[in-house]
Amino acid sequence: AVNLVESGGGLVQAGGSLKLSCAASGFMFSATYMHWVRQSPGKGLEWVATISPGGGAGNTYYQDAVKGRFTISRDNAKSTMYLQLSSLKTEDTAMYYCSRQRDGRVRGQGTQVTVSS
């Protein structure tokens, strides 16, 4: 069965950084596009970033609001994906999920990121 486990969230001040991890199992991770999505209180799921199976800076995609501040990466040997969050803003406060689908249809339990002003 597909299993996605996110970790690394927490409470951080605006301008701070966090690194999220997503441990994947139950499918061929190294052959799969992977995505980060998020959900803020009272809002729907929002796509954040995508990385191709091979990874690399030329094969990553970001929503405009996080471009230049967030970095998606992966380690196929460990079946793990990462999201480095930097220069965090209060509007980045959300539950962050990893997913095999851009719409977050199948995702893990999430990890909470809270950014205080």
Tab-separated table of C-alpha atoms in Angstrom:
chain	number	residue	atom	x	y	z
A	1	ALA	CA	0.000	0.000	0.000
A	2	VAL	CA	1.082	3.545	-0.691
A	3	ASN	CA	2.393	5.226	2.448
A	4	LEU	CA	3.518	8.847	2.758
A	5	VAL	CA	4.805	10.217	6.046
A	6	GLU	CA	5.585	13.900	6.441
A	7	SER	CA	7.713	15.363	9.221
A	8	GLY	CA	9.720	18.431	10.136
A	9	GLY	CA	7.016	20.989	10.757
A	10	GLY	CA	6.915	23.287	13.740
A	11	LEU	CA	6.516	26.799	15.053
A	12	VAL	CA	8.900	29.387	13.627
A	13	GLN	CA	9.120	33.159	13.549
A	14	ALA	CA	8.607	35.071	10.341
A	15	GLY	CA	11.818	35.084	8.353
A	16	GLY	CA	12.851	31.722	9.742
A	17	SER	CA	13.427	28.374	8.072
A	18	LEU	CA	12.260	24.778	8.307
A	19	LYS	CA	12.995	21.618	6.353
A	20	LEU	CA	10.153	19.204	5.751
A	21	SER	CA	10.623	15.545	4.850
A	22	CYS	CA	8.358	13.015	3.173
A	23	ALA	CA	9.186	9.330	3.531
A	24	ALA	CA	7.514	7.282	0.811
A	25	SER	CA	6.889	3.565	0.418
A	26	GLY	CA	4.637	1.157	-1.438
A	27	PHE	CA	5.317	2.409	-4.960
A	28	MET	CA	8.220	3.086	-7.316
A	29	PHE	CA	9.266	6.401	-5.813
A	30	SER	CA	12.187	6.938	-8.185
A	31	ALA	CA	9.854	6.845	-11.196
A	32	THR	CA	7.194	9.154	-9.781
A	33	TYR	CA	6.629	12.894	-9.966
A	34	MET	CA	6.125	14.101	-6.410
A	35	HIS	CA	4.383	17.155	-5.069
A	36	TRP	CA	3.973	19.244	-1.956
A	37	VAL	CA	0.571	20.747	-1.263
A	38	ARG	CA	-0.694	22.732	1.701
A	39	GLN	CA	-3.925	23.658	3.388
A	40	SER	CA	-4.395	26.798	5.433
A	41	PRO	CA	-7.208	27.135	7.963
A	42	GLY	CA	-10.496	27.643	6.163
A	43	LYS	CA	-9.009	27.142	2.710
A	44	GLY	CA	-8.764	24.309	0.226
A	45	LEU	CA	-5.685	22.360	-0.751
A	46	GLU	CA	-3.122	24.473	-2.572
A	47	TRP	CA	-0.334	23.160	-4.787
A	48	VAL	CA	3.105	24.319	-3.634
A	49	ALA	CA	5.827	22.546	-5.611
A	50	THR	CA	6.628	19.610	-7.899
A	51	ILE	CA	9.768	17.635	-8.624
A	52	SER	CA	10.338	15.251	-11.517
A	53	PRO	CA	11.475	11.660	-10.916
A	54	GLY	CA	15.101	12.533	-11.642
A	55	GLY	CA	15.054	15.674	-9.544
A	56	GLY	CA	17.538	18.459	-10.139
A	57	ALA	CA	17.057	22.201	-10.211
A	58	GLY	CA	15.882	22.170	-13.807
A	59	ASN	CA	13.079	19.796	-13.037
A	60	THR	CA	11.358	21.567	-10.188
A	61	TYR	CA	8.301	23.798	-10.287
A	62	TYR	CA	6.859	26.230	-7.761
A	63	GLN	CA	3.808	28.355	-7.258
A	64	ASP	CA	4.651	32.023	-7.603
A	65	ALA	CA	4.083	32.808	-3.910
A	66	VAL	CA	6.923	30.499	-2.795
A	67	LYS	CA	9.328	30.817	-5.716
A	68	GLY	CA	12.772	31.843	-4.499
A	69	ARG	CA	11.935	30.970	-0.873
A	70	PHE	CA	11.151	27.238	-0.978
A	71	THR	CA	13.303	24.476	-2.470
A	72	ILE	CA	12.018	21.021	-3.312
A	73	SER	CA	14.454	18.109	-3.553
A	74	ARG	CA	14.534	14.338	-3.336
A	75	ASP	CA	16.804	11.419	-2.513
A	76	ASN	CA	15.639	8.450	-4.557
A	77	ALA	CA	18.011	6.090	-2.724
A	78	LYS	CA	16.121	6.883	0.472
A	79	SER	CA	12.663	7.234	-1.120
A	80	THR	CA	12.441	10.607	0.560
A	81	MET	CA	11.423	14.039	-0.646
A	82	TYR	CA	12.200	17.337	1.041
A	83	LEU	CA	10.933	20.889	1.103
A	84	GLN	CA	13.276	23.558	2.411
A	85	LEU	CA	11.242	26.536	3.583
A	86	SER	CA	13.113	29.821	3.986
A	87	SER	CA	12.153	33.451	4.545
A	88	LEU	CA	8.882	32.199	5.954
A	89	LYS	CA	5.865	34.481	6.091
A	90	THR	CA	2.783	34.284	8.285
A	91	GLU	CA	0.761	33.390	5.202
A	92	ASP	CA	2.828	30.199	4.860
A	93	THR	CA	1.089	28.859	7.975
A	94	ALA	CA	-0.599	25.625	6.876
A	95	MET	CA	-0.637	21.867	7.086
A	96	TYR	CA	1.854	20.624	4.506
A	97	TYR	CA	1.342	17.331	2.690
A	98	CYS	CA	3.315	15.313	0.194
A	99	SER	CA	1.446	13.624	-2.602
A	100	ARG	CA	1.822	11.659	-5.803
A	101	GLN	CA	-0.779	13.901	-7.382
A	102	ARG	CA	-0.636	17.641	-7.943
A	103	ASP	CA	-4.136	17.958	-6.502
A	104	GLY	CA	-3.104	16.124	-3.346
A	105	ARG	CA	-5.708	13.437	-3.854
A	106	VAL	CA	-3.627	10.807	-2.066
A	107	ARG	CA	-1.440	12.322	0.624
A	108	GLY	CA	0.054	11.631	4.012
A	109	GLN	CA	-1.157	12.826	7.394
A	110	GLY	CA	0.638	16.127	6.995
A	111	THR	CA	3.000	18.204	9.094
A	112	GLN	CA	1.948	21.538	10.586
A	113	VAL	CA	3.928	24.681	9.873
A	114	THR	CA	3.047	27.721	11.952
A	115	VAL	CA	4.754	31.040	11.280
A	116	SER	CA	4.408	33.715	13.936
A	117	SER	CA	4.842	37.434	13.336
